[in-house]
């Protein structure tokens, strides 16, 4: 696209027509905002306002809205002058009616929702649907054209904005940061986005810190700080601070236009120099605007003798008793009429030409930008054949490999084939998670100083490492929602830092499914590695499989959880996830050397079914039901299950044991509960309909009970899993403490089998003795017993 470098003065200075347009548009947006909050009739005030015109429940947020609309109006003018592609992210997303009003004035809203037409009837529908049953949410939600950021859970506006512009050189993300929002941990950490933004190949973020002074019911820290401290803080983060303050009109229009022009010209200077190779490589000082304007600006100054505008009292609905209080009703009418709606909308109720002129052309309207409907821009990844990265597995459970290393090699080649369409996001653990092969083709992105000791760090890098799960997760969301692919790889326990983002993104994807105009976007892929079971060295703080629990409570149309037990299944699962759209895919596998079970061909077949019987591991001959089913999902518990089955095979050969492995956790629920749910016939084929199942699970045991609910005789599932018995110990001791060790599973099998063959009592006693030996051994030797540490099916002598 062509960005026209505007004459700085032309952009910075408003002529009369500019001013008239901005003023009319802003008045119209504010009018429509208030209409959405209050009115269910008489949308154009063509008759005196009465109580019947007022909604029974007054919902929504006025206070932030006039500021959001003012900014929107000015950015639209900038776009008209320059052709700049821009996406608007409202941090205080509770100002939803302002962004809905903007889309409506730009015509996009009626294009998408034809019933909400640009006439009186459509305006009435616009008002009635807001925050109503069957209508639209009060925030800048999925339903809002032009939005990739709901702003419901505050704190993520900058992370989404930075993710949106990565590898998106022509895009400018306008990110409005609320002063309350700026108090959140994620937002405070996200100013650092500039340290990872390359002006040559990435777009730009323009943060606009909106210091309107207050939150729901109290002052905001940055608004009350000495302005020098605010300046120092933001400069310290690397920004060039441009300030606009006041409530005078048209003065504020003039000053904001000048500030925006200054900011944009500065951005273009930075980008033009970088793209012309005139960049010394140091981190640019990007502009940032601090806007100080009153909360609830243009609203009623006082209500019941108390100041409202400029205070926290304007946060939500400044006049609350309108239906029953004639004075409030009169005040509301005066307030609405102060925008002079009769000048803004024509006889049919459509916005007048002056207002329509304010909108940029076509897709340049921020409410229509395809960047905010990223599925429209999504290109499939050019994926290598994952089978080429296979680990050779001549015999099951005989050799060990670091499975995630293979995934790293796959991602290395995805980077090469997709130079602007794929990124890995990781909180400082790419090497630790054995994904370091990506560094063969890409450094980590870093715009701060690089020293000779740094390895794989540089301004051209595209591996995103920042020690902030919030940043990693949010950047990937922004990257995904604008149509690009990636993966967030993190230590399993610390995925809980960003778990709330996972949940919020899941909600976004769920809602998007109901909107045919929202094209599907690349899935959010999360790799949980350095798992609970193998954080024996780091201890209890690093042992927490909580994210699985969160994700599986999300609705089936978005949530997917995969527990590949080895490298080949991991490769097959990863390939599937990289091809998928609009899901949250959680993949759980540890990074340590681990037993390998399946050849690539077997892995592909196993993953396609999601679960299957591992005949080679058990003593089940398929002619009749087994005596016990040993099921497993997760790498470490799979090893313990296979080991338990081997012990039973050797020491209790009369017992018929079936081993079932589950890769796709969502095959366990009934099909009516999840689209991946296996058929009842397959479920019975695997688990029978009456034999007891000892299910050993990577996560919390309750999850399996939840998933098999409603399956034939679900009570027969005895689940072992992580029961918060963590500490700093040996790998095997983690399984002992959590009662998932092979010895526990053998005893469980004996205790629950339909038939107890001769020798069972002795075997249980042997297991108890082994556990006692283990306990003494690790205290003395500080490592696991060799027969456990080096165990494989080869050492215990079995064939596939
Ligand atoms: C993480 C989070 N905590 C609490 C809330 C509840 N909440 C909604 S709006 C708001 C105040 C927001 O203040 P600010 O960001 O300054 O926005 P503005 O003043 O522009 O409305 C709060 C605390 C929330 N939405 N998200």
Coordinates of N, CA and C in Angstrom, one line a residue, residues 419-627:
X419 N 8.4 -16.9 6.3 CA 9.2 -15.8 6.9 C 8.4 -14.7 7.6
X420 N 7.2 -14.5 7.2 CA 6.4 -13.4 7.8 C 5.1 -13.9 8.3
X421 N 5.0 -15.2 8.6 CA 3.6 -15.7 8.9 C 3.7 -16.7 10.1
X422 N 4.8 -16.7 10.8 CA 4.9 -17.7 11.9 C 5.9 -17.2 13.0
X423 N 5.5 -17.2 14.2 CA 6.4 -16.9 15.3 C 6.2 -17.8 16.5
X424 N 7.3 -18.0 17.2 CA 7.3 -18.8 18.5 C 7.4 -17.7 19.6
X425 N 6.6 -17.8 20.6 CA 6.5 -16.9 21.8 C 6.9 -17.7 23.0
X426 N 7.8 -17.3 23.8 CA 8.3 -18.1 24.9 C 8.9 -17.3 26.0
X427 N 8.5 -17.5 27.2 CA 9.1 -16.7 28.3 C 10.6 -17.1 28.6
X428 N 11.5 -16.9 27.8 CA 12.9 -17.1 28.1 C 13.3 -18.5 28.2
X429 N 12.5 -19.4 27.6 CA 12.8 -20.8 27.8 C 12.9 -21.6 26.5
X430 N 13.2 -21.0 25.4 CA 13.2 -21.7 24.1 C 14.3 -22.8 24.2
X431 N 15.5 -22.5 24.7 CA 16.5 -23.5 24.8 C 16.2 -24.5 25.9
X432 N 15.7 -24.0 27.0 CA 15.4 -24.9 28.1 C 14.4 -25.9 27.7
X433 N 13.4 -25.4 26.9 CA 12.4 -26.3 26.5 C 12.8 -27.2 25.3
X434 N 14.1 -27.2 24.9 CA 14.6 -28.0 23.9 C 14.1 -27.6 22.5
X435 N 13.7 -26.4 22.3 CA 13.2 -26.0 21.1 C 14.2 -25.1 20.3
X436 N 15.5 -25.2 20.8 CA 16.5 -24.3 20.3 C 16.9 -24.4 18.9
X437 N 16.4 -25.4 18.2 CA 16.7 -25.6 16.7 C 16.2 -24.3 16.0
X438 N 15.2 -23.7 16.5 CA 14.7 -22.5 15.8 C 15.8 -21.4 15.6
X439 N 16.8 -21.4 16.6 CA 17.8 -20.4 16.5 C 18.8 -20.7 15.4
X440 N 18.7 -21.8 14.8 CA 19.6 -22.1 13.6 C 19.1 -21.1 12.4
X441 N 17.9 -20.7 12.5 CA 17.4 -19.9 11.4 C 16.9 -18.5 11.8
X442 N 16.7 -18.3 13.1 CA 16.2 -17.0 13.5 C 16.8 -16.7 14.9
X443 N 17.2 -15.4 15.1 CA 17.6 -15.0 16.4 C 16.3 -14.7 17.2
X444 N 16.5 -14.4 18.5 CA 15.4 -13.8 19.3 C 15.3 -12.3 18.9
X445 N 14.2 -11.8 18.8 CA 14.0 -10.3 18.5 C 14.4 -9.5 19.7
X446 N 15.3 -8.5 19.4 CA 15.7 -7.7 20.6 C 16.2 -6.4 20.1
X447 N 15.6 -5.3 20.5 CA 16.0 -4.0 20.0 C 16.8 -3.2 20.9
X448 N 17.1 -3.7 22.1 CA 18.0 -3.0 23.0 C 19.4 -3.4 22.7
X449 N 20.3 -3.0 23.6 CA 21.7 -3.2 23.3 C 22.1 -4.7 23.2
X450 N 22.9 -5.1 22.3 CA 23.3 -6.5 22.2 C 24.8 -6.5 22.5
X451 N 25.2 -7.4 23.3 CA 26.7 -7.5 23.7 C 27.3 -8.7 23.1
X452 N 28.6 -8.8 23.1 CA 29.3 -9.9 22.5 C 28.9 -11.3 23.1
X453 N 28.5 -11.3 24.4 CA 28.2 -12.5 25.0 C 26.8 -13.0 24.7
X454 N 26.0 -12.2 24.1 CA 24.7 -12.6 23.7 C 24.7 -13.6 22.6
X455 N 23.9 -14.6 22.7 CA 23.8 -15.6 21.6 C 22.4 -15.6 21.0
X456 N 22.3 -15.6 19.7 CA 21.0 -15.7 19.0 C 20.1 -14.5 19.5
X457 N 20.7 -13.3 19.5 CA 19.9 -12.1 19.9 C 20.1 -11.1 18.8
X458 N 19.1 -10.5 18.3 CA 19.3 -9.5 17.3 C 18.1 -8.8 16.8
X459 N 18.3 -7.7 16.2 CA 17.1 -6.9 15.8 C 16.3 -7.6 14.7
X460 N 16.9 -8.5 13.9 CA 16.2 -9.2 12.8 C 15.6 -10.5 13.3
X461 N 15.8 -10.9 14.5 CA 15.2 -12.1 15.0 C 13.7 -12.1 15.1
X462 N 13.1 -13.3 15.0 CA 11.7 -13.3 15.0 C 11.2 -14.4 16.1
X463 N 12.1 -14.9 16.9 CA 11.7 -15.7 18.0 C 11.4 -14.7 19.1
X464 N 10.2 -14.8 19.7 CA 9.8 -13.8 20.7 C 10.0 -14.3 22.1
X465 N 11.1 -13.8 22.7 CA 11.4 -14.2 24.1 C 11.3 -13.0 25.0
X466 N 10.4 -13.0 26.0 CA 10.3 -12.0 27.0 C 9.9 -12.7 28.2
X467 N 10.4 -12.3 29.4 CA 10.1 -13.0 30.6 C 8.7 -12.5 31.1
X468 N 7.7 -12.7 30.3 CA 6.4 -12.3 30.7 C 5.4 -13.2 30.0
X469 N 4.8 -14.1 30.7 CA 3.8 -15.0 30.1 C 2.6 -14.1 29.5
X470 N 2.3 -13.0 30.2 CA 1.3 -12.1 29.7 C 1.6 -11.6 28.3
X471 N 2.9 -11.1 28.2 CA 3.3 -10.5 26.9 C 3.3 -11.6 25.8
X472 N 3.8 -12.8 26.1 CA 3.9 -13.8 25.1 C 2.5 -14.2 24.7
X473 N 1.7 -14.5 25.6 CA 0.3 -14.9 25.3 C -0.4 -13.9 24.5
X474 N -0.4 -12.6 25.0 CA -1.1 -11.5 24.4 C -0.6 -11.2 23.0
X475 N 0.8 -11.3 22.8 CA 1.3 -11.0 21.5 C 0.8 -12.1 20.5
X476 N 0.8 -13.3 21.0 CA 0.4 -14.4 20.0 C -1.1 -14.2 19.7
X477 N -1.9 -13.8 20.7 CA -3.3 -13.5 20.4 C -3.5 -12.4 19.3
X478 N -2.7 -11.3 19.5 CA -2.8 -10.3 18.5 C -2.3 -10.7 17.1
X479 N -1.3 -11.6 17.2 CA -0.7 -12.1 15.9 C -1.8 -13.0 15.2
X480 N -2.4 -13.9 16.0 CA -3.4 -14.8 15.5 C -4.6 -14.0 15.0
X481 N -5.1 -13.1 15.8 CA -6.4 -12.4 15.4 C -6.2 -11.5 14.2
X482 N -4.9 -11.2 13.8 CA -4.7 -10.5 12.6 C -4.3 -11.5 11.5
X483 N -4.4 -12.8 11.8 CA -4.3 -13.7 10.7 C -3.1 -14.5 10.6
X484 N -2.2 -14.5 11.6 CA -0.9 -15.2 11.5 C -0.8 -16.3 12.5
X485 N 0.2 -17.2 12.3 CA 0.2 -18.4 13.1 C 1.4 -18.4 14.1
X486 N 1.2 -19.2 15.1 CA 2.3 -19.3 16.1 C 2.1 -20.3 17.2
X487 N 3.0 -20.2 18.1 CA 2.9 -21.1 19.3 C 3.5 -20.4 20.5
X488 N 2.8 -20.6 21.6 CA 3.3 -20.1 22.9 C 3.8 -21.3 23.7
X489 N 5.1 -21.4 24.0 CA 5.6 -22.5 24.7 C 6.0 -22.1 26.1
X490 N 5.6 -22.8 27.1 CA 5.8 -22.3 28.4 C 6.0 -23.5 29.4
X491 N 6.7 -23.2 30.5 CA 6.6 -24.2 31.6 C 5.2 -24.4 32.0
X492 N 4.8 -25.6 32.2 CA 3.4 -25.9 32.5 C 2.9 -25.1 33.7
X493 N 3.6 -25.1 34.8 CA 3.1 -24.4 36.0 C 2.8 -23.0 35.7
X494 N 3.7 -22.3 34.9 CA 3.5 -20.9 34.7 C 2.5 -20.5 33.6
X495 N 2.0 -21.5 33.0 CA 0.9 -21.2 32.1 C -0.3 -20.6 32.9
X496 N -0.3 -20.8 34.2 CA -1.3 -20.3 35.1 C -1.2 -18.8 35.2
X497 N 0.0 -18.3 35.0 CA 0.2 -16.8 35.0 C -0.8 -16.2 33.9
X498 N -0.8 -16.8 32.8 CA -1.6 -16.2 31.7 C -2.9 -17.0 31.5
X499 N -3.3 -17.8 32.4 CA -4.5 -18.7 32.2 C -5.7 -17.8 32.0
X500 N -5.8 -16.7 32.6 CA -7.0 -15.9 32.4 C -7.0 -15.4 30.9
X501 N -5.9 -15.1 30.4 CA -5.9 -14.7 28.9 C -6.3 -15.9 28.1
X502 N -5.9 -17.1 28.4 CA -6.4 -18.3 27.6 C -7.9 -18.4 27.7
X503 N -8.4 -18.2 28.9 CA -9.9 -18.3 29.0 C -10.6 -17.2 28.2
X504 N -10.1 -15.9 28.4 CA -10.7 -14.8 27.6 C -10.6 -15.0 26.1
X505 N -9.5 -15.5 25.7 CA -9.3 -15.7 24.2 C -10.3 -16.8 23.8
X506 N -10.5 -17.8 24.6 CA -11.4 -18.9 24.3 C -12.8 -18.4 24.2
X507 N -13.2 -17.4 25.1 CA -14.5 -16.8 25.0 C -14.7 -16.1 23.7
X508 N -13.6 -15.4 23.3 CA -13.6 -14.6 22.1 C -13.9 -15.6 20.9
X509 N -13.2 -16.7 20.9 CA -13.3 -17.6 19.8 C -14.7 -18.2 19.7
X510 N -15.2 -18.5 20.9 CA -16.5 -19.1 21.0 C -17.6 -18.2 20.4
X511 N -17.5 -16.9 20.8 CA -18.5 -16.0 20.3 C -18.3 -15.7 18.8
X512 N -17.1 -15.7 18.4 CA -16.9 -15.5 17.0 C -17.5 -16.5 16.1
X513 N -17.7 -17.7 16.6 CA -18.3 -18.8 15.9 C -19.7 -18.5 15.5
X514 N -20.4 -17.7 16.3 CA -21.8 -17.4 16.0 C -21.9 -16.3 15.0
X515 N -20.8 -15.7 14.5 CA -20.9 -14.5 13.6 C -20.3 -14.9 12.3
X516 N -21.2 -15.1 11.3 CA -20.7 -15.6 10.0 C -19.7 -14.7 9.4
X517 N -19.8 -13.4 9.7 CA -18.8 -12.4 9.0 C -17.4 -12.5 9.6
X518 N -17.3 -13.1 10.7 CA -15.9 -13.3 11.3 C -15.2 -14.5 10.7
X519 N -14.2 -14.3 9.9 CA -13.5 -15.4 9.3 C -12.7 -16.1 10.4
X520 N -12.5 -17.4 10.2 CA -11.8 -18.2 11.2 C -10.3 -17.8 11.2
X521 N -9.7 -17.7 12.4 CA -8.3 -17.3 12.5 C -7.5 -18.5 12.9
X522 N -6.1 -18.4 12.7 CA -5.3 -19.5 13.2 C -5.5 -19.8 14.7
X523 N -5.4 -21.0 15.0 CA -5.6 -21.4 16.4 C -4.5 -20.9 17.3
X524 N -4.9 -20.7 18.6 CA -3.9 -20.4 19.6 C -3.3 -21.7 20.1
X525 N -2.1 -21.9 19.8 CA -1.4 -23.2 20.2 C -0.5 -22.9 21.4
X526 N -0.8 -23.7 22.4 CA 0.0 -23.6 23.7 C 0.7 -24.9 23.9
X527 N 2.0 -24.8 24.0 CA 2.8 -26.0 24.4 C 3.2 -25.9 25.9
X528 N 2.7 -26.9 26.6 CA 3.0 -26.9 28.1 C 4.1 -28.0 28.2
X529 N 5.3 -27.5 28.5 CA 6.4 -28.4 28.7 C 7.1 -28.1 30.0
X530 N 8.2 -28.7 30.3 CA 8.8 -28.7 31.7 C 7.6 -28.9 32.6
X531 N 7.1 -30.1 32.6 CA 5.8 -30.4 33.2 C 6.0 -30.7 34.7
X532 N 4.8 -30.8 35.4 CA 4.8 -31.0 36.8 C 5.7 -32.2 37.2
X533 N 5.5 -33.3 36.4 CA 6.2 -34.6 36.8 C 7.7 -34.5 36.7
X534 N 8.2 -33.7 35.8 CA 9.6 -33.6 35.7 C 10.2 -32.3 36.2
X535 N 9.5 -31.7 37.1 CA 10.1 -30.6 37.8 C 10.5 -30.9 39.2
X536 N 11.0 -32.2 39.3 CA 11.4 -32.7 40.5 C 12.6 -31.9 41.1
X537 N 13.4 -31.3 40.1 CA 14.6 -30.5 40.6 C 14.2 -29.1 41.1
X538 N 13.2 -28.6 40.4 CA 12.8 -27.2 40.8 C 11.8 -27.1 42.0
X539 N 11.1 -28.2 42.2 CA 10.2 -28.3 43.4 C 8.8 -27.9 43.1
X540 N 8.1 -27.7 44.3 CA 6.6 -27.6 44.3 C 6.1 -26.5 43.5
X541 N 6.8 -25.3 43.5 CA 6.3 -24.1 42.8 C 6.2 -24.4 41.3
X542 N 7.0 -25.3 40.8 CA 7.1 -25.6 39.4 C 6.2 -26.8 39.0
X543 N 5.4 -27.2 39.9 CA 4.6 -28.4 39.7 C 3.1 -28.1 39.7
X544 N 2.5 -27.9 38.6 CA 1.1 -27.5 38.6 C 0.5 -27.7 37.2
X545 N -0.3 -28.7 37.0 CA -1.0 -28.9 35.7 C -2.3 -28.2 35.6
X546 N -2.4 -27.0 36.1 CA -3.8 -26.4 36.2 C -4.4 -26.0 34.9
X547 N -3.6 -25.6 33.9 CA -4.2 -25.1 32.7 C -5.1 -26.1 32.0
X548 N -4.7 -27.4 32.1 CA -5.6 -28.4 31.4 C -7.0 -28.3 32.0
X549 N -7.1 -28.1 33.3 CA -8.3 -28.1 34.0 C -9.2 -26.9 33.5
X550 N -8.5 -25.7 33.3 CA -9.2 -24.6 32.8 C -9.7 -24.8 31.4
X551 N -8.9 -25.3 30.6 CA -9.2 -25.4 29.2 C -10.3 -26.4 28.9
X552 N -10.3 -27.5 29.7 CA -11.3 -28.5 29.4 C -12.7 -28.1 30.0
X553 N -12.8 -27.0 30.8 CA -14.1 -26.6 31.2 C -14.6 -25.6 30.1
X554 N -13.8 -25.2 29.1 CA -14.3 -24.3 28.1 C -15.2 -25.2 27.1
X555 N -16.0 -24.4 26.3 CA -16.9 -25.2 25.5 C -16.2 -25.9 24.4
X556 N -16.8 -27.1 24.0 CA -16.2 -28.0 23.1 C -15.9 -27.4 21.7
X557 N -16.6 -26.3 21.4 CA -16.3 -25.8 20.1 C -15.0 -25.1 20.0
X558 N -14.3 -24.8 21.1 CA -12.9 -24.2 21.0 C -11.8 -25.0 21.7
X559 N -12.2 -25.8 22.7 CA -11.1 -26.3 23.6 C -10.6 -27.7 23.1
X560 N -9.3 -27.8 23.0 CA -8.6 -29.1 22.6 C -7.5 -29.3 23.5
X561 N -7.3 -30.5 24.0 CA -6.1 -30.8 24.9 C -5.5 -32.1 24.4
X562 N -4.2 -32.0 24.1 CA -3.5 -33.2 23.6 C -2.4 -33.6 24.5
X563 N -2.2 -34.9 24.8 CA -1.2 -35.3 25.6 C -0.3 -36.4 24.9
X564 N 0.4 -36.0 23.9 CA 1.2 -37.0 23.1 C 2.3 -37.6 24.1
X565 N 2.4 -38.9 24.0 CA 3.3 -39.5 25.0 C 4.8 -39.5 24.5
X566 N 5.0 -39.3 23.2 CA 6.4 -39.3 22.7 C 6.5 -38.4 21.5
X567 N 7.7 -38.5 20.9 CA 8.1 -37.5 19.8 C 7.2 -37.7 18.6
X568 N 7.0 -38.9 18.1 CA 6.2 -39.0 16.9 C 4.8 -38.6 17.0
X569 N 4.2 -38.9 18.2 CA 2.8 -38.4 18.4 C 2.8 -36.9 18.6
X570 N 3.9 -36.4 19.2 CA 3.9 -34.9 19.3 C 4.0 -34.2 17.9
X571 N 4.8 -34.8 17.0 CA 4.9 -34.2 15.7 C 3.6 -34.3 15.0
X572 N 2.9 -35.4 15.1 CA 1.6 -35.5 14.4 C 0.6 -34.5 15.0
X573 N 0.5 -34.4 16.3 CA -0.4 -33.5 17.0 C -0.1 -32.0 16.6
X574 N 1.2 -31.7 16.6 CA 1.6 -30.3 16.2 C 1.2 -30.0 14.8
X575 N 1.4 -30.9 13.9 CA 1.0 -30.6 12.5 C -0.5 -30.3 12.4
X576 N -1.2 -31.1 13.1 CA -2.7 -31.0 13.2 C -3.1 -29.6 13.7
X577 N -2.4 -29.2 14.8 CA -2.7 -27.9 15.4 C -2.4 -26.8 14.6
X578 N -1.2 -26.8 13.9 CA -0.8 -25.7 13.0 C -1.7 -25.6 11.8
X579 N -2.4 -26.6 11.5 CA -3.4 -26.5 10.3 C -4.8 -26.1 10.8
X580 N -5.0 -26.1 12.1 CA -6.4 -25.9 12.6 C -6.7 -24.4 12.7
X581 N -8.0 -24.1 12.8 CA -8.4 -22.7 12.9 C -9.4 -22.5 14.1
X582 N -9.2 -21.4 14.8 CA -10.1 -20.9 15.8 C -10.3 -21.8 17.0
X583 N -9.3 -22.6 17.3 CA -9.3 -23.4 18.5 C -8.2 -22.9 19.5
X584 N -8.4 -23.3 20.7 CA -7.3 -23.3 21.7 C -6.8 -24.7 21.8
X585 N -5.6 -24.9 21.3 CA -4.9 -26.2 21.3 C -3.9 -26.2 22.4
X586 N -4.1 -27.0 23.4 CA -3.1 -27.2 24.5 C -2.4 -28.5 24.3
X587 N -1.1 -28.5 24.1 CA -0.3 -29.7 23.9 C 0.6 -29.9 25.2
X588 N 0.6 -31.0 25.8 CA 1.3 -31.2 27.0 C 2.3 -32.3 26.8
X589 N 3.6 -32.0 27.0 CA 4.6 -33.1 26.9 C 5.9 -32.5 27.5
X590 N 6.6 -33.4 28.2 CA 7.8 -32.9 28.9 C 9.0 -32.8 27.9
X591 N 10.0 -32.1 28.4 CA 11.2 -31.9 27.5 C 12.3 -32.9 27.8
X592 N 12.3 -33.6 28.9 CA 13.4 -34.5 29.3 C 13.5 -35.7 28.4
X593 N 14.6 -36.4 28.3 CA 14.7 -37.6 27.5 C 13.6 -38.5 28.0
X594 N 12.8 -39.1 27.1 CA 11.7 -39.9 27.6 C 11.5 -41.1 26.6
X595 N 10.9 -42.2 27.1 CA 10.7 -43.4 26.3 C 9.9 -43.1 25.1
X596 N 10.2 -43.7 24.0 CA 9.5 -43.6 22.7 C 8.8 -44.9 22.5
X597 N 7.5 -44.7 22.0 CA 6.6 -45.9 21.9 C 6.3 -46.3 20.5
X598 N 5.9 -45.2 19.7 CA 5.3 -45.5 18.4 C 6.2 -45.1 17.3
X599 N 6.2 -45.9 16.2 CA 6.8 -45.5 15.0 C 5.9 -44.4 14.4
X600 N 6.4 -43.7 13.4 CA 5.7 -42.6 12.8 C 4.3 -43.1 12.3
X601 N 4.3 -44.2 11.6 CA 3.1 -44.7 11.0 C 2.1 -45.0 12.1
X602 N 2.6 -45.6 13.2 CA 1.7 -46.0 14.3 C 1.2 -44.7 15.0
X603 N 2.1 -43.7 15.1 CA 1.7 -42.5 15.8 C 0.6 -41.7 15.0
X604 N 0.8 -41.7 13.7 CA -0.2 -41.0 12.9 C -1.6 -41.7 13.1
X605 N -1.6 -43.0 13.1 CA -2.9 -43.7 13.2 C -3.5 -43.5 14.6
X606 N -2.6 -43.5 15.6 CA -3.0 -43.4 17.0 C -3.6 -42.0 17.2
X607 N -2.9 -41.0 16.7 CA -3.4 -39.6 16.8 C -4.7 -39.4 16.1
X608 N -4.8 -40.0 14.9 CA -6.1 -39.8 14.2 C -7.3 -40.3 15.0
X609 N -7.1 -41.4 15.7 CA -8.2 -42.0 16.5 C -8.3 -41.2 17.8
X610 N -7.2 -40.7 18.3 CA -7.2 -39.9 19.6 C -6.9 -40.8 20.8
X611 N -7.2 -42.1 20.6 CA -7.0 -43.1 21.8 C -6.9 -44.5 21.1
X612 N -6.2 -45.3 21.8 CA -6.2 -46.7 21.3 C -5.6 -47.7 22.2
X613 N -5.8 -49.0 21.9 CA -5.3 -50.0 22.7 C -3.8 -50.3 22.3
X614 N -2.9 -50.3 23.3 CA -1.6 -50.7 23.0 C -1.4 -52.2 23.3
X615 N -1.7 -53.0 22.3 CA -1.7 -54.4 22.5 C -0.4 -55.0 23.0
X616 N 0.7 -54.4 22.4 CA 2.0 -54.9 22.8 C 2.4 -54.7 24.3
X617 N 1.7 -53.7 24.9 CA 2.0 -53.4 26.3 C 1.2 -54.3 27.3
X618 N 0.1 -54.9 26.8 CA -0.7 -55.6 27.8 C -0.7 -57.1 27.5
X619 N -1.6 -57.8 28.1 CA -1.7 -59.3 27.9 C -3.1 -59.6 27.5
X620 N -3.7 -58.7 26.8 CA -5.1 -58.7 26.3 C -5.1 -59.4 25.0
X621 N -5.9 -60.4 24.8 CA -5.8 -61.1 23.5 C -7.0 -60.8 22.6
X622 N -7.9 -59.9 23.0 CA -9.0 -59.5 22.1 C -10.1 -60.5 22.0
X623 N -10.0 -61.7 22.7 CA -11.0 -62.7 22.5 C -12.1 -62.5 23.5
X624 N -11.8 -62.0 24.6 CA -12.8 -61.7 25.6 C -12.4 -60.4 26.4
X625 N -13.3 -59.9 27.3 CA -12.9 -58.7 28.0 C -11.7 -59.0 28.9
X626 N -10.8 -58.0 29.1 CA -9.7 -58.2 30.0 C -10.2 -58.2 31.5
X627 N -9.3 -58.5 32.4 CA -9.7 -58.5 33.8 C -9.6 -57.0 34.3

